[in-house]
Amino acid sequence: MTTIDSASALRYVDTEYLGHKHLIAAGIIETDDGLLVVDPGPTTALETLTRKLAESGDAWADVHAVLLTHIHLDHAGAVGTIVEKAPHVQVFVHERGAPHLARPQRLLASARRIYGDDMDRLWGAFEPVPDENLTVLSGGESLNLGGRPFEVAYTPGHAQHHVSYLDATTGTAFIGDVGGMRVSGAGTVLPVMPPPDVDLPAWHDSIDTLRAWSPETLFVTHFGPHTDVDDHLDAIDTRIDAFAEAVRAALPEDDETGETDAAAAFAADVIDRMHEETPERYWSAYERFGQPRDSWHGLARYWQKRER
Ligand SMILES: [Zn+2]
């Protein structure tokens, strides 16, 4: 069944990615024209998403559109397969992401360099989305989807193809990865800062954009709704700088062995702090998906592109 969060009256599905709870949440919104699904996840999670929709009486035929915050595989991987099943579904995506959905060869080649032989097990198929199914966004749009008003904002920093959506009816902002990872019920707000797009000034601007919406609820993909909006945004604002500064200070000059050790030390530190802040039942979700080593590499690349 889909979960309905009692604090925010928000419907979402735990896609139980690779059998693990609290990793990838797909938002579900009802409109007069059918359902909207926000960030359906990768194809490896699609069977569970489809089954849970069915348990609530819904099928892909009842889905009007998919709203993507960005095109990373853990958010968007299933979208081409969904459109194959349900060719009427419109896919909303930022203009910098849209070409990669229509022609995913380059995106998949770079993902395969990262994940290698594990690519298929982790993410499954990434089918192209026909151009006619794409609704391309720049940010700044006001949408009416099945009688329901939404605002769209361009929110780069984590990824240059990232948008956020404000569901004006409930005051819920679907913010993808701009707000980092935070499991509903857990305290820790953990920035996820992978290569290649990390951009600190843009990220801070995006947080300001979200604040200006004054949302009632933040919905983060990893994982779920949070109603302490100001505290959450303050935490991510502070932590992206703290992560960036920790990496800058530890980044060795031209020394790959030194970097491996420094990355490991950074990751261990992040996990230790998470353990201090968060009840043990949530640890495994953060350990699986918090990806501090990826954040190290994203920030190392960020600093290497600049004079430190
Ligand atoms: Zn992402």
Short mmCIF file of N, CA and C in Angstrom, two decimals, residues 110-234:
data_model
loop_
_atom_site.label_atom_id
_atom_site.label_comp_id
_atom_site.label_asym_id
_atom_site.label_seq_id
_atom_site.Cartn_x
_atom_site.Cartn_y
_atom_site.Cartn_z
N SER A 110 28.58 7.04 -18.96
CA SER A 110 29.29 7.56 -17.79
C SER A 110 28.87 6.82 -16.52
N ALA A 111 27.60 6.40 -16.43
CA ALA A 111 27.18 5.60 -15.28
C ALA A 111 27.91 4.25 -15.26
N ARG A 112 28.09 3.68 -16.45
CA ARG A 112 28.75 2.37 -16.51
C ARG A 112 30.23 2.47 -16.09
N ARG A 113 30.84 3.64 -16.35
CA ARG A 113 32.22 3.83 -15.88
C ARG A 113 32.28 3.82 -14.36
N ILE A 114 31.21 4.30 -13.72
CA ILE A 114 31.19 4.32 -12.25
C ILE A 114 30.81 2.95 -11.69
N TYR A 115 29.74 2.35 -12.23
CA TYR A 115 29.17 1.16 -11.60
C TYR A 115 29.66 -0.15 -12.21
N GLY A 116 30.25 -0.08 -13.42
CA GLY A 116 30.82 -1.28 -14.07
C GLY A 116 29.80 -2.39 -14.20
N ASP A 117 30.23 -3.60 -13.85
CA ASP A 117 29.39 -4.79 -14.03
C ASP A 117 28.19 -4.79 -13.10
N ASP A 118 28.20 -3.90 -12.09
CA ASP A 118 27.09 -3.85 -11.14
C ASP A 118 25.93 -3.00 -11.65
N MET A 119 26.14 -2.35 -12.78
CA MET A 119 25.16 -1.41 -13.34
C MET A 119 23.75 -2.03 -13.44
N ASP A 120 23.65 -3.21 -14.04
CA ASP A 120 22.33 -3.79 -14.29
C ASP A 120 21.66 -4.22 -12.99
N ARG A 121 22.46 -4.80 -12.07
CA ARG A 121 21.89 -5.24 -10.80
C ARG A 121 21.36 -4.03 -10.02
N LEU A 122 22.10 -2.93 -10.06
CA LEU A 122 21.71 -1.76 -9.26
C LEU A 122 20.53 -1.02 -9.86
N TRP A 123 20.57 -0.82 -11.18
CA TRP A 123 19.63 0.14 -11.77
C TRP A 123 18.68 -0.46 -12.80
N GLY A 124 19.07 -1.59 -13.43
CA GLY A 124 18.21 -2.17 -14.47
C GLY A 124 18.21 -1.33 -15.74
N ALA A 125 17.20 -1.56 -16.57
CA ALA A 125 17.13 -0.90 -17.88
C ALA A 125 16.91 0.61 -17.71
N PHE A 126 17.46 1.38 -18.65
CA PHE A 126 17.17 2.82 -18.74
C PHE A 126 16.73 3.06 -20.17
N GLU A 127 15.44 2.94 -20.40
CA GLU A 127 14.91 3.06 -21.77
C GLU A 127 14.74 4.53 -22.14
N PRO A 128 14.95 4.87 -23.40
CA PRO A 128 14.75 6.26 -23.82
C PRO A 128 13.28 6.67 -23.73
N VAL A 129 13.05 7.96 -23.53
CA VAL A 129 11.69 8.51 -23.49
C VAL A 129 11.46 9.25 -24.81
N PRO A 130 10.41 8.91 -25.57
CA PRO A 130 10.15 9.63 -26.83
C PRO A 130 9.96 11.12 -26.57
N ASP A 131 10.44 11.94 -27.53
CA ASP A 131 10.35 13.39 -27.36
C ASP A 131 8.93 13.85 -27.06
N GLU A 132 7.94 13.19 -27.68
CA GLU A 132 6.56 13.68 -27.50
C GLU A 132 6.04 13.44 -26.08
N ASN A 133 6.74 12.61 -25.31
CA ASN A 133 6.33 12.39 -23.92
C ASN A 133 7.00 13.36 -22.95
N LEU A 134 7.92 14.18 -23.45
CA LEU A 134 8.68 15.06 -22.56
C LEU A 134 8.05 16.44 -22.48
N THR A 135 7.86 16.93 -21.28
CA THR A 135 7.51 18.34 -21.05
C THR A 135 8.73 18.99 -20.42
N VAL A 136 9.36 19.88 -21.16
CA VAL A 136 10.67 20.40 -20.78
C VAL A 136 10.50 21.70 -19.99
N LEU A 137 11.17 21.76 -18.83
CA LEU A 137 11.04 22.88 -17.90
C LEU A 137 12.33 23.69 -17.83
N SER A 138 12.20 24.98 -17.56
CA SER A 138 13.38 25.81 -17.29
C SER A 138 13.47 26.18 -15.82
N GLY A 139 12.34 26.07 -15.11
CA GLY A 139 12.22 26.62 -13.76
C GLY A 139 11.49 27.94 -13.87
N GLY A 140 10.64 28.24 -12.87
CA GLY A 140 9.86 29.46 -12.90
C GLY A 140 8.45 29.27 -13.45
N GLU A 141 8.15 28.05 -13.90
CA GLU A 141 6.81 27.81 -14.45
C GLU A 141 5.75 27.70 -13.33
N SER A 142 4.55 28.14 -13.64
CA SER A 142 3.38 27.80 -12.83
C SER A 142 2.56 26.82 -13.64
N LEU A 143 2.33 25.65 -13.10
CA LEU A 143 1.63 24.59 -13.84
C LEU A 143 0.27 24.36 -13.24
N ASN A 144 -0.66 23.93 -14.08
CA ASN A 144 -1.93 23.42 -13.59
C ASN A 144 -2.04 21.97 -14.08
N LEU A 145 -1.94 21.03 -13.15
CA LEU A 145 -1.96 19.62 -13.53
C LEU A 145 -3.23 19.00 -12.97
N GLY A 146 -4.16 18.71 -13.86
CA GLY A 146 -5.43 18.11 -13.43
C GLY A 146 -6.13 18.95 -12.39
N GLY A 147 -6.14 20.27 -12.57
CA GLY A 147 -6.85 21.16 -11.66
C GLY A 147 -6.07 21.52 -10.42
N ARG A 148 -4.82 21.11 -10.37
CA ARG A 148 -4.01 21.33 -9.16
C ARG A 148 -2.81 22.22 -9.52
N PRO A 149 -2.63 23.35 -8.81
CA PRO A 149 -1.53 24.25 -9.15
C PRO A 149 -0.19 23.84 -8.56
N PHE A 150 0.84 23.95 -9.37
CA PHE A 150 2.22 23.67 -8.95
C PHE A 150 3.13 24.81 -9.39
N GLU A 151 4.14 25.08 -8.58
CA GLU A 151 5.23 25.97 -8.97
C GLU A 151 6.46 25.11 -9.24
N VAL A 152 7.24 25.54 -10.23
CA VAL A 152 8.49 24.86 -10.54
C VAL A 152 9.63 25.85 -10.32
N ALA A 153 10.71 25.40 -9.67
CA ALA A 153 11.90 26.25 -9.50
C ALA A 153 13.13 25.48 -9.96
N TYR A 154 14.04 26.20 -10.59
CA TYR A 154 15.33 25.61 -10.94
C TYR A 154 16.19 25.59 -9.67
N THR A 155 16.66 24.41 -9.27
CA THR A 155 17.38 24.28 -8.00
C THR A 155 18.67 23.48 -8.18
N PRO A 156 19.64 24.05 -8.89
CA PRO A 156 20.92 23.35 -9.08
C PRO A 156 21.77 23.36 -7.81
N GLY A 157 22.91 22.70 -7.87
CA GLY A 157 23.81 22.61 -6.71
C GLY A 157 24.22 21.16 -6.51
N HIS A 158 23.22 20.28 -6.36
CA HIS A 158 23.45 18.83 -6.35
C HIS A 158 23.63 18.34 -7.78
N ALA A 159 22.80 18.84 -8.68
CA ALA A 159 22.89 18.49 -10.10
C ALA A 159 22.44 19.70 -10.90
N GLN A 160 23.04 19.90 -12.06
CA GLN A 160 22.71 21.10 -12.84
C GLN A 160 21.38 20.93 -13.60
N HIS A 161 20.79 19.71 -13.51
CA HIS A 161 19.50 19.45 -14.17
C HIS A 161 18.41 19.23 -13.11
N HIS A 162 18.52 19.96 -11.99
CA HIS A 162 17.62 19.72 -10.85
C HIS A 162 16.55 20.81 -10.76
N VAL A 163 15.29 20.41 -10.69
CA VAL A 163 14.20 21.34 -10.36
C VAL A 163 13.49 20.84 -9.11
N SER A 164 12.74 21.73 -8.48
CA SER A 164 11.88 21.35 -7.37
C SER A 164 10.46 21.79 -7.70
N TYR A 165 9.49 21.11 -7.08
CA TYR A 165 8.07 21.36 -7.36
C TYR A 165 7.36 21.72 -6.06
N LEU A 166 6.58 22.79 -6.08
CA LEU A 166 5.73 23.10 -4.93
C LEU A 166 4.29 22.76 -5.28
N ASP A 167 3.73 21.81 -4.53
CA ASP A 167 2.30 21.49 -4.65
C ASP A 167 1.56 22.51 -3.78
N ALA A 168 0.99 23.53 -4.44
CA ALA A 168 0.41 24.66 -3.70
C ALA A 168 -0.78 24.24 -2.85
N THR A 169 -1.46 23.15 -3.23
CA THR A 169 -2.64 22.70 -2.49
C THR A 169 -2.29 22.28 -1.07
N THR A 170 -1.16 21.59 -0.91
CA THR A 170 -0.76 21.09 0.41
C THR A 170 0.44 21.83 0.97
N GLY A 171 1.07 22.68 0.16
CA GLY A 171 2.30 23.34 0.61
C GLY A 171 3.48 22.40 0.72
N THR A 172 3.43 21.30 -0.05
CA THR A 172 4.54 20.35 -0.03
C THR A 172 5.53 20.68 -1.14
N ALA A 173 6.79 20.82 -0.77
CA ALA A 173 7.84 21.04 -1.77
C ALA A 173 8.57 19.72 -1.99
N PHE A 174 8.56 19.26 -3.24
CA PHE A 174 9.29 18.05 -3.61
C PHE A 174 10.67 18.48 -4.06
N ILE A 175 11.67 18.20 -3.23
CA ILE A 175 12.98 18.84 -3.42
C ILE A 175 14.07 17.85 -3.79
N GLY A 176 13.71 16.63 -4.17
CA GLY A 176 14.71 15.68 -4.68
C GLY A 176 15.87 15.53 -3.73
N ASP A 177 17.06 15.94 -4.18
CA ASP A 177 18.28 15.80 -3.37
C ASP A 177 18.84 17.15 -2.90
N VAL A 178 18.12 18.24 -3.14
CA VAL A 178 18.62 19.55 -2.69
C VAL A 178 18.72 19.59 -1.17
N GLY A 179 17.80 18.92 -0.49
CA GLY A 179 17.79 18.89 0.98
C GLY A 179 18.59 17.75 1.56
N GLY A 180 19.41 17.09 0.74
CA GLY A 180 20.22 15.97 1.22
C GLY A 180 19.37 14.74 1.51
N MET A 181 19.98 13.81 2.26
CA MET A 181 19.27 12.60 2.69
C MET A 181 18.83 12.79 4.13
N ARG A 182 17.58 12.50 4.41
CA ARG A 182 17.09 12.47 5.79
C ARG A 182 15.88 11.55 5.86
N VAL A 183 16.04 10.47 6.57
CA VAL A 183 14.96 9.50 6.70
C VAL A 183 13.92 10.06 7.67
N SER A 184 12.63 9.99 7.29
CA SER A 184 11.55 10.45 8.17
C SER A 184 11.68 9.79 9.52
N GLY A 185 11.70 10.59 10.57
CA GLY A 185 11.83 10.05 11.92
C GLY A 185 13.26 10.14 12.43
N ALA A 186 14.23 10.24 11.52
CA ALA A 186 15.62 10.35 11.93
C ALA A 186 16.04 11.81 11.97
N GLY A 187 17.11 12.11 12.68
CA GLY A 187 17.53 13.49 12.81
C GLY A 187 18.45 13.97 11.70
N THR A 188 19.39 13.13 11.34
CA THR A 188 20.50 13.58 10.51
C THR A 188 20.08 14.05 9.12
N VAL A 189 20.50 15.25 8.77
CA VAL A 189 20.40 15.74 7.40
C VAL A 189 21.79 15.55 6.78
N LEU A 190 21.88 14.66 5.81
CA LEU A 190 23.18 14.29 5.24
C LEU A 190 23.27 14.78 3.80
N PRO A 191 24.14 15.75 3.53
CA PRO A 191 24.29 16.19 2.15
C PRO A 191 24.78 15.05 1.27
N VAL A 192 24.25 14.95 0.07
CA VAL A 192 24.74 13.98 -0.91
C VAL A 192 25.28 14.80 -2.07
N MET A 193 26.61 14.72 -2.26
CA MET A 193 27.30 15.69 -3.13
C MET A 193 28.20 14.98 -4.15
N PRO A 194 27.59 14.16 -5.04
CA PRO A 194 28.40 13.36 -5.95
C PRO A 194 28.94 14.18 -7.13
N PRO A 195 29.99 13.68 -7.81
CA PRO A 195 30.41 14.31 -9.06
C PRO A 195 29.29 14.18 -10.10
N PRO A 196 29.27 14.96 -11.15
CA PRO A 196 30.26 15.99 -11.48
C PRO A 196 29.77 17.42 -11.29
N ASP A 197 28.55 17.61 -10.75
CA ASP A 197 27.90 18.94 -10.86
C ASP A 197 27.95 19.79 -9.61
N VAL A 198 28.51 19.28 -8.50
CA VAL A 198 28.40 20.01 -7.22
C VAL A 198 28.83 21.46 -7.39
N ASP A 199 27.96 22.36 -6.90
CA ASP A 199 28.20 23.80 -7.06
C ASP A 199 27.65 24.48 -5.80
N LEU A 200 28.56 24.88 -4.90
CA LEU A 200 28.12 25.40 -3.59
C LEU A 200 27.30 26.68 -3.68
N PRO A 201 27.77 27.72 -4.39
CA PRO A 201 26.94 28.95 -4.44
C PRO A 201 25.56 28.67 -5.04
N ALA A 202 25.51 27.85 -6.08
CA ALA A 202 24.21 27.52 -6.68
C ALA A 202 23.33 26.78 -5.68
N TRP A 203 23.94 25.90 -4.90
CA TRP A 203 23.18 25.10 -3.92
C TRP A 203 22.57 26.03 -2.87
N HIS A 204 23.38 26.98 -2.35
CA HIS A 204 22.83 27.93 -1.36
C HIS A 204 21.69 28.75 -1.97
N ASP A 205 21.86 29.18 -3.21
CA ASP A 205 20.77 29.92 -3.87
C ASP A 205 19.51 29.06 -3.97
N SER A 206 19.70 27.78 -4.26
CA SER A 206 18.54 26.88 -4.37
C SER A 206 17.83 26.74 -3.03
N ILE A 207 18.60 26.66 -1.95
CA ILE A 207 17.99 26.58 -0.61
C ILE A 207 17.18 27.86 -0.34
N ASP A 208 17.73 29.01 -0.73
CA ASP A 208 16.99 30.27 -0.57
C ASP A 208 15.69 30.25 -1.39
N THR A 209 15.77 29.69 -2.59
CA THR A 209 14.57 29.58 -3.44
C THR A 209 13.50 28.75 -2.73
N LEU A 210 13.92 27.66 -2.11
CA LEU A 210 12.95 26.80 -1.39
C LEU A 210 12.38 27.54 -0.19
N ARG A 211 13.22 28.28 0.54
CA ARG A 211 12.72 29.05 1.70
C ARG A 211 11.65 30.05 1.25
N ALA A 212 11.88 30.67 0.09
CA ALA A 212 10.96 31.71 -0.39
C ALA A 212 9.56 31.13 -0.67
N TRP A 213 9.48 29.84 -0.92
CA TRP A 213 8.18 29.19 -1.10
C TRP A 213 7.42 29.06 0.24
N SER A 214 8.11 29.17 1.36
CA SER A 214 7.52 28.92 2.69
C SER A 214 6.71 27.62 2.71
N PRO A 215 7.31 26.50 2.34
CA PRO A 215 6.54 25.26 2.30
C PRO A 215 6.16 24.77 3.70
N GLU A 216 5.07 24.01 3.77
CA GLU A 216 4.64 23.37 5.02
C GLU A 216 5.46 22.10 5.26
N THR A 217 5.81 21.44 4.16
CA THR A 217 6.47 20.13 4.22
C THR A 217 7.55 20.07 3.15
N LEU A 218 8.68 19.47 3.50
CA LEU A 218 9.69 19.13 2.50
C LEU A 218 9.61 17.64 2.25
N PHE A 219 9.54 17.25 0.98
CA PHE A 219 9.57 15.82 0.66
C PHE A 219 10.90 15.53 -0.02
N VAL A 220 11.73 14.74 0.66
CA VAL A 220 13.04 14.38 0.09
C VAL A 220 12.97 12.94 -0.39
N THR A 221 13.63 12.68 -1.53
CA THR A 221 13.54 11.35 -2.12
C THR A 221 14.12 10.29 -1.19
N HIS A 222 15.21 10.66 -0.49
CA HIS A 222 15.88 9.72 0.43
C HIS A 222 15.80 10.28 1.85
N PHE A 223 14.75 10.34 2.69
CA PHE A 223 13.59 9.54 2.38
C PHE A 223 12.39 10.10 3.13
N GLY A 224 11.45 10.68 2.41
CA GLY A 224 10.14 10.96 2.98
C GLY A 224 9.91 12.42 3.38
N PRO A 225 8.74 12.68 4.01
CA PRO A 225 8.36 14.05 4.34
C PRO A 225 8.93 14.53 5.68
N HIS A 226 9.17 15.84 5.75
CA HIS A 226 9.65 16.49 6.98
C HIS A 226 8.92 17.81 7.13
N THR A 227 8.36 18.04 8.32
CA THR A 227 7.58 19.26 8.52
C THR A 227 8.35 20.35 9.28
N ASP A 228 9.53 20.02 9.81
CA ASP A 228 10.36 21.06 10.46
C ASP A 228 11.23 21.72 9.39
N VAL A 229 10.53 22.48 8.53
CA VAL A 229 11.13 22.96 7.29
C VAL A 229 12.35 23.85 7.55
N ASP A 230 12.20 24.83 8.45
CA ASP A 230 13.31 25.77 8.67
C ASP A 230 14.53 25.06 9.22
N ASP A 231 14.32 24.17 10.19
CA ASP A 231 15.45 23.45 10.78
C ASP A 231 16.15 22.60 9.73
N HIS A 232 15.35 21.95 8.89
CA HIS A 232 15.94 21.10 7.86
C HIS A 232 16.78 21.93 6.88
N LEU A 233 16.21 23.05 6.43
CA LEU A 233 16.94 23.88 5.46
C LEU A 233 18.17 24.54 6.10
N ASP A 234 18.05 24.92 7.38
CA ASP A 234 19.24 25.45 8.08
C ASP A 234 20.34 24.38 8.12
#
